[in-house]
mmCIF file of C-alpha atoms and ligand atoms in Angstrom:
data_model
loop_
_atom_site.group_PDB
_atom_site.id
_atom_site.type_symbol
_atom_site.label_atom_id
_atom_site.label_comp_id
_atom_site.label_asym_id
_atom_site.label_seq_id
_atom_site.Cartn_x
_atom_site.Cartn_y
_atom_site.Cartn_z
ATOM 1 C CA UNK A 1 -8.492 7.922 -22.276
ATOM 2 C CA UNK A 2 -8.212 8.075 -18.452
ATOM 3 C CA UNK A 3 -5.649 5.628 -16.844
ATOM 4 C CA UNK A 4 -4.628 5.173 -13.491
ATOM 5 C CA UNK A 5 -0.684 5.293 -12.513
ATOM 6 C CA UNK A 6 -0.771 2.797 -9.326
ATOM 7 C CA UNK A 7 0.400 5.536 -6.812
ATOM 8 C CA UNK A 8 0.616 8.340 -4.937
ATOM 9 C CA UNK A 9 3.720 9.326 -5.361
ATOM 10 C CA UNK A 10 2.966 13.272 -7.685
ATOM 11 C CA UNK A 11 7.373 12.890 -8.880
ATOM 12 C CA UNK A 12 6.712 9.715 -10.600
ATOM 13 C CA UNK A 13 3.269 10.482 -12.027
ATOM 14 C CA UNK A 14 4.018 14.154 -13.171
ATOM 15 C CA UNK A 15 7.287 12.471 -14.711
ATOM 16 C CA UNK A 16 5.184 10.225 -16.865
ATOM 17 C CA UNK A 17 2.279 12.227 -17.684
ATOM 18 C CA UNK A 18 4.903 14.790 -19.331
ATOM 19 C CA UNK A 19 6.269 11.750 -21.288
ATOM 20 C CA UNK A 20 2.527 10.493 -22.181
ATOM 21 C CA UNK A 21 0.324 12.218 -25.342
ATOM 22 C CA UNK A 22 -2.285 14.457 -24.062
ATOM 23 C CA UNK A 23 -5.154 12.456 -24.793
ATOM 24 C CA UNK A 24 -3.802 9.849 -21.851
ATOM 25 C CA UNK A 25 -5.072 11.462 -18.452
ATOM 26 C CA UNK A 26 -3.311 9.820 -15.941
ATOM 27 C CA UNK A 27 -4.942 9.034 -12.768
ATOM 28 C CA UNK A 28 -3.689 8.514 -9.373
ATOM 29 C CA UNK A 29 -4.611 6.170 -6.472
ATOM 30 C CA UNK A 30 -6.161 9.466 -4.296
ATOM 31 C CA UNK A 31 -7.704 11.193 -7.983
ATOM 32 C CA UNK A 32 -10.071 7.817 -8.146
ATOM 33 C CA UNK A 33 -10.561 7.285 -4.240
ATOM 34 C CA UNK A 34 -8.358 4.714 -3.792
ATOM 35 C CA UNK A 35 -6.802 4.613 -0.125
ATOM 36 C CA UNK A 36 -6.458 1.360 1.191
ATOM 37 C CA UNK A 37 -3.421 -0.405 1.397
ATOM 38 C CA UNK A 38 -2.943 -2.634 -1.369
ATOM 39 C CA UNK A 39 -0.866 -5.875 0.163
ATOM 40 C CA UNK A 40 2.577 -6.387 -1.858
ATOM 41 C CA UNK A 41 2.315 -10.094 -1.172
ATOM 42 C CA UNK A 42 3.898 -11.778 -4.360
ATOM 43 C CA UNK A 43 7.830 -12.963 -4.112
ATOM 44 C CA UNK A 44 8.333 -11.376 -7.075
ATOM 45 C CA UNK A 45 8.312 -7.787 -8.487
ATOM 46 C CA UNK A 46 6.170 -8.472 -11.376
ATOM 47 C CA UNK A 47 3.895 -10.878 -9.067
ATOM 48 C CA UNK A 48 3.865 -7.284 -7.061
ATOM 49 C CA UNK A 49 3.015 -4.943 -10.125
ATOM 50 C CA UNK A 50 0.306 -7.455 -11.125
ATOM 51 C CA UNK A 51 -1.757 -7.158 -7.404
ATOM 52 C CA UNK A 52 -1.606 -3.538 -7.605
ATOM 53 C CA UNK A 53 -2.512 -3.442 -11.180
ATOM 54 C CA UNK A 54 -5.258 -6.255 -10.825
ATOM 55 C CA UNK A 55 -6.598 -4.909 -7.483
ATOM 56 C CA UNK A 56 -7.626 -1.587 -9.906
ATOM 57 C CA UNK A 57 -8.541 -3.042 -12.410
ATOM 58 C CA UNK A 58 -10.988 -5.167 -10.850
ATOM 59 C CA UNK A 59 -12.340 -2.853 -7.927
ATOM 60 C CA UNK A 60 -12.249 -0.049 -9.799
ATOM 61 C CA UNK A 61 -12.530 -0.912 -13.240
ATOM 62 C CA UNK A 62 -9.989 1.429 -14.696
ATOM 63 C CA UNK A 63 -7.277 0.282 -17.418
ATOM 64 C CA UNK A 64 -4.026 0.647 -14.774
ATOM 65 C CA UNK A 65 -0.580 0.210 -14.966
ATOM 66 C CA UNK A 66 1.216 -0.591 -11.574
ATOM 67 C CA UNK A 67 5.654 -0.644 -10.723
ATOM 68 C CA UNK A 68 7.297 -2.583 -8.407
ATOM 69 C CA UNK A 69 11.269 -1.663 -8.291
ATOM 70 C CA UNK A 70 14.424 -3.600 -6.450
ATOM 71 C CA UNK A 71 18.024 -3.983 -6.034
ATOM 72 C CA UNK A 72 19.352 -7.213 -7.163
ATOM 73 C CA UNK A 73 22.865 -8.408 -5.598
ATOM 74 C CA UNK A 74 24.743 -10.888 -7.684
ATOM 75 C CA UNK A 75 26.673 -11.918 -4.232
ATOM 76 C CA UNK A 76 23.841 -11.717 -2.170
ATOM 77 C CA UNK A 77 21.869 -14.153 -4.594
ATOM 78 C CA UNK A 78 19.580 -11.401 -5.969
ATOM 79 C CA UNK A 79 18.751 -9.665 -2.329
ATOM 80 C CA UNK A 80 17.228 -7.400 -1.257
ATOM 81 C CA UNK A 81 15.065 -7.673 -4.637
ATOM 82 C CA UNK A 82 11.475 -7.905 -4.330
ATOM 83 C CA UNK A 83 12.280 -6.979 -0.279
ATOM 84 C CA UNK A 84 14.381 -3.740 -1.282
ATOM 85 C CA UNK A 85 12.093 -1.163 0.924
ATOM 86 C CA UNK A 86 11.964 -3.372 3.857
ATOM 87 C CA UNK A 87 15.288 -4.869 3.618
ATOM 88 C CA UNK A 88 16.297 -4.062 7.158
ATOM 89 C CA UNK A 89 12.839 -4.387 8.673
ATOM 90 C CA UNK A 90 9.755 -2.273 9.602
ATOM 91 C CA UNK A 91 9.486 0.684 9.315
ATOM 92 C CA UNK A 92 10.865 1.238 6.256
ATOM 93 C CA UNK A 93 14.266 3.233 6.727
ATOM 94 C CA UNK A 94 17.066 3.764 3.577
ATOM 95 C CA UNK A 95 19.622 4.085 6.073
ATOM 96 C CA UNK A 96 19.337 0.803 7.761
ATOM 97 C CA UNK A 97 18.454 -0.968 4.206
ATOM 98 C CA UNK A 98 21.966 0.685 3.086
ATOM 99 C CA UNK A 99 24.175 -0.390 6.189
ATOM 100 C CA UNK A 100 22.394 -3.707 6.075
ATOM 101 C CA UNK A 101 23.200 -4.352 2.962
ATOM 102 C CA UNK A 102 27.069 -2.859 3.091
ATOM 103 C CA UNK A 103 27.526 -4.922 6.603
ATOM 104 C CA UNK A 104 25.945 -8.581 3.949
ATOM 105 C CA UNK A 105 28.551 -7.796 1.281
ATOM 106 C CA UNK A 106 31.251 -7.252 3.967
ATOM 107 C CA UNK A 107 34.174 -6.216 1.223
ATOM 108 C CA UNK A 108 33.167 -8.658 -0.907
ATOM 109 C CA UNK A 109 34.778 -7.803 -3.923
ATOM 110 C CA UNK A 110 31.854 -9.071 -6.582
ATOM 111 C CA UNK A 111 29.823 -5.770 -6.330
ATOM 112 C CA UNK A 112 27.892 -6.497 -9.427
ATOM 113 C CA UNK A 113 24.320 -5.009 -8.749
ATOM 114 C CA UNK A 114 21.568 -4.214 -10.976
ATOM 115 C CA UNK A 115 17.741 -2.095 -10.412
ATOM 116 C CA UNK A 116 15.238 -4.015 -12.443
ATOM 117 C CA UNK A 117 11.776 -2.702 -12.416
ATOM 118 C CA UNK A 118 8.800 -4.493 -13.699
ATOM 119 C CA UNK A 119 5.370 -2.800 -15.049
ATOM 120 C CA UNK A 120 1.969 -4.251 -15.208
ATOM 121 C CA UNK A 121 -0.608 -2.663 -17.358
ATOM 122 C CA UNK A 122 -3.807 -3.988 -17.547
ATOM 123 C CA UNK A 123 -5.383 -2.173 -20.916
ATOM 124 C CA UNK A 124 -8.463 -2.862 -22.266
ATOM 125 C CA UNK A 125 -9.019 -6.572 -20.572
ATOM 126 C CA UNK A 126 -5.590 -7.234 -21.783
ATOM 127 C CA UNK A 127 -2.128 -7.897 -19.651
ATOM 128 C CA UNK A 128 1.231 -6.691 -20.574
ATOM 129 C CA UNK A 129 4.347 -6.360 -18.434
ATOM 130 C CA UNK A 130 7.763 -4.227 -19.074
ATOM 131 C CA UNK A 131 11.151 -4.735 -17.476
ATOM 132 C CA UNK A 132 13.555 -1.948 -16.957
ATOM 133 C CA UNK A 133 17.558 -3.192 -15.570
ATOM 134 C CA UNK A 134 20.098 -0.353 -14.520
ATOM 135 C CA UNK A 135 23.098 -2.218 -14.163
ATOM 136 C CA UNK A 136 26.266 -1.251 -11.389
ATOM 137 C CA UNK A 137 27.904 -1.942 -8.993
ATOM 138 C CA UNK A 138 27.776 -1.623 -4.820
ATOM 139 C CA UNK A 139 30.121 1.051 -3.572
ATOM 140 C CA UNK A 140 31.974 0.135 -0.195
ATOM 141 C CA UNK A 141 30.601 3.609 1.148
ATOM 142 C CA UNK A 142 27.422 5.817 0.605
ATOM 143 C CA UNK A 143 28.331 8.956 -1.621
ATOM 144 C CA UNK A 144 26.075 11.843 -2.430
ATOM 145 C CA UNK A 145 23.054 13.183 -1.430
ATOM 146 C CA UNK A 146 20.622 12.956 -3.603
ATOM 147 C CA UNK A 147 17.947 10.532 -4.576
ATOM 148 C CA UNK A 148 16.417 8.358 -2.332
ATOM 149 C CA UNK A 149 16.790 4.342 -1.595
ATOM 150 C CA UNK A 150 19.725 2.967 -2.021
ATOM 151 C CA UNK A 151 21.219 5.642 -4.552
ATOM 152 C CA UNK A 152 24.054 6.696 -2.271
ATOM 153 C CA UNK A 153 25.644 3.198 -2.736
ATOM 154 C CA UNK A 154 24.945 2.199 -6.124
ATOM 155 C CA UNK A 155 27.054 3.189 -8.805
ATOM 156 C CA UNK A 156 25.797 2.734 -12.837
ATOM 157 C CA UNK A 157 27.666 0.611 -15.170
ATOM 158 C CA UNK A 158 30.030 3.453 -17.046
ATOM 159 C CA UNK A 159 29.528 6.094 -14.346
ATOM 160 C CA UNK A 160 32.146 7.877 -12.114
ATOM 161 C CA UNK A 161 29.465 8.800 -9.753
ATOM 162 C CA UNK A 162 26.511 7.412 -7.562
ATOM 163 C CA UNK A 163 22.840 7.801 -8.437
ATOM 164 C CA UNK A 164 22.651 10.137 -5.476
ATOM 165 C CA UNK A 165 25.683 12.475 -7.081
ATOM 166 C CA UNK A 166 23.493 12.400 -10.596
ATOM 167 C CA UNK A 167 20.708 15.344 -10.887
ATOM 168 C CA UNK A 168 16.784 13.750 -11.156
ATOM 169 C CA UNK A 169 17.311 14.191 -15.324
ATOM 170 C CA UNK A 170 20.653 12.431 -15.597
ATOM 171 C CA UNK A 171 19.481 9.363 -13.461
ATOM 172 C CA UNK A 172 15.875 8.917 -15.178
ATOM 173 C CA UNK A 173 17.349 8.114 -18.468
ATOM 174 C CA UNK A 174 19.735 5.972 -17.381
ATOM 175 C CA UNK A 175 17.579 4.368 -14.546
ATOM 176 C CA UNK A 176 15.846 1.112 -14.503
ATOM 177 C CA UNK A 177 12.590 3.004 -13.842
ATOM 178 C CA UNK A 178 13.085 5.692 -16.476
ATOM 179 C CA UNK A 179 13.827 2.565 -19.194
ATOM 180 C CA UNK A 180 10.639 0.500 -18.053
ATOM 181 C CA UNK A 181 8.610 3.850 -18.346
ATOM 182 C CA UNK A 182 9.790 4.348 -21.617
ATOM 183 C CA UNK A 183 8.767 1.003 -23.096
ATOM 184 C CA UNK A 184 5.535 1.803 -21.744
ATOM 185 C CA UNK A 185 4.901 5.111 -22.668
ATOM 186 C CA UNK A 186 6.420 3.327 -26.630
ATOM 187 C CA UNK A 187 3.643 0.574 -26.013
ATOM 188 C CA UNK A 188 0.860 3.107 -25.492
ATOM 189 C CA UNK A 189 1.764 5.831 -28.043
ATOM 190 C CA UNK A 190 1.415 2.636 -30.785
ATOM 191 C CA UNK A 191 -1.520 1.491 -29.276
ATOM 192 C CA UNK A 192 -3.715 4.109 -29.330
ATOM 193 C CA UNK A 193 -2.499 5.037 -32.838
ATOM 194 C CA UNK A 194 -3.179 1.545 -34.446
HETATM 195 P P1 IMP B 1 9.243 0.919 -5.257
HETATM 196 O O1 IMP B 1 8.698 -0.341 -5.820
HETATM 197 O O2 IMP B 1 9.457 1.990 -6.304
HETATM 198 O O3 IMP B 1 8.466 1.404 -4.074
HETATM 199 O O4 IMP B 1 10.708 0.598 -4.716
HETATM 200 C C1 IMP B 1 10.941 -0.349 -3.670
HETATM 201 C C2 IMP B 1 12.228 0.001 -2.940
HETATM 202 O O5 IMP B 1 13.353 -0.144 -3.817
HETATM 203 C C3 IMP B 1 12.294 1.452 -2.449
HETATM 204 O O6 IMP B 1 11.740 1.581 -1.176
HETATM 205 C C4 IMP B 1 13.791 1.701 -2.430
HETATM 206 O O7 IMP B 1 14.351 1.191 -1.255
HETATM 207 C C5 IMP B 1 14.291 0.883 -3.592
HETATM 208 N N1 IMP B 1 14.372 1.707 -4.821
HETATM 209 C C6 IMP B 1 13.487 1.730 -5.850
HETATM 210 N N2 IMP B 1 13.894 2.568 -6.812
HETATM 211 C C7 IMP B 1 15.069 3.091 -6.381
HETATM 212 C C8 IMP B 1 15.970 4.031 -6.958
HETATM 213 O O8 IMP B 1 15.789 4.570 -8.069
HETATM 214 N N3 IMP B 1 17.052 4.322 -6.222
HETATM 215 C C9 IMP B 1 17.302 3.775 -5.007
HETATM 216 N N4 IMP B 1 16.491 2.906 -4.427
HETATM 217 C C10 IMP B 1 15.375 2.553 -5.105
#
């Protein structure tokens, strides 16, 4: 069965692929011809996943699944959430979100924090959506290199070190990404068997 992973990005699609049985082929936005810019209009991240999803789905008419990822703040009343990439306006820069963000919080000392990342998959006419939550807490400084976003600052629940300290492996089974994928990849493996 072909289905088509909502993206371009070849890191998150190879990642899920190697998690998926061979007899998925996933697809991505530039395999099927897909290049315009799908509009991220909802207020929420599943209202986002479902656009992407739905806008494949119905132009297309591929079974899809589509992600939409961001970083809820308890003290910040959930922000930058469903505004995470744009946080500190256009164009979209990590560094600005990140000192944005540190400057909001002030030193704050709630720094409760989680990642939540909702799936849409639209399979065979049918809906279903996934959540995945990493939760943490905001450092009151960036730390580490690695990763991309907001890793520097965010620090898992039960973790000495930041997402951007952790290698790509140590942070994708932990992450909020890595557990939505999995309850995907679960939903799928059981679908196609039954
Ligand atoms: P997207 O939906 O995966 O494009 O994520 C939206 C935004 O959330 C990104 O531009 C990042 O700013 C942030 N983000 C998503 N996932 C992560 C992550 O794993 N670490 C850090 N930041 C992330």
């Amino acid at each position: 069965m072909k289905l088509v992973f909502a993206t371009n990005n070849l890191n998150k699609l190879k990642e899920v692929q190697e998690m998926l049985p061979d007899s998925i082929e996933l697809l991505s936005l530039k395999d099927i011809n897909c290049f315009e810019d799908i509009e991220e209009t909802a207020t929420t991240l599943e209202g986002n996943a479902k656009i992407k999803a739905n806008h494949i789905t119905n132009h297309y008419n591929y079974n899809c699944f589509a992600d939409d990822t961001g970083l809820e703040v308890e003290a910040l009343q959930g922000e930058p959430g469903v505004y995470s990439a744009r946080y500190a306006g256009e164009p979209a820069n990590a560094e600005n979100n990140m000192t944005k963000l540190l400057k909001n919080l002030n030193q704050n000392t709630n720094r409760k924090a989680q990642f939540r990342t909702s799936i849409c998959l639209n399979l065979n006419g049918e809906q279903f959506l996934f959540n995945g939550i990493c939760e943490g807490n905001i450092l009151l400084d960036k730390k580490g290199e690695k990763g991309f976003g907001y890793d520097p600052i965010f620090q898992p629940k039960g973790y000495q070190q930041s997402f951007a300290e952790m290698s790509s492996e140590a942070k994708n089974k932990i992450s909020h990404r890595g557990l939505a994928i999995q309850k995907l990849v679960e939903f799928l493996k059981t679908s196609l068997i039954d």
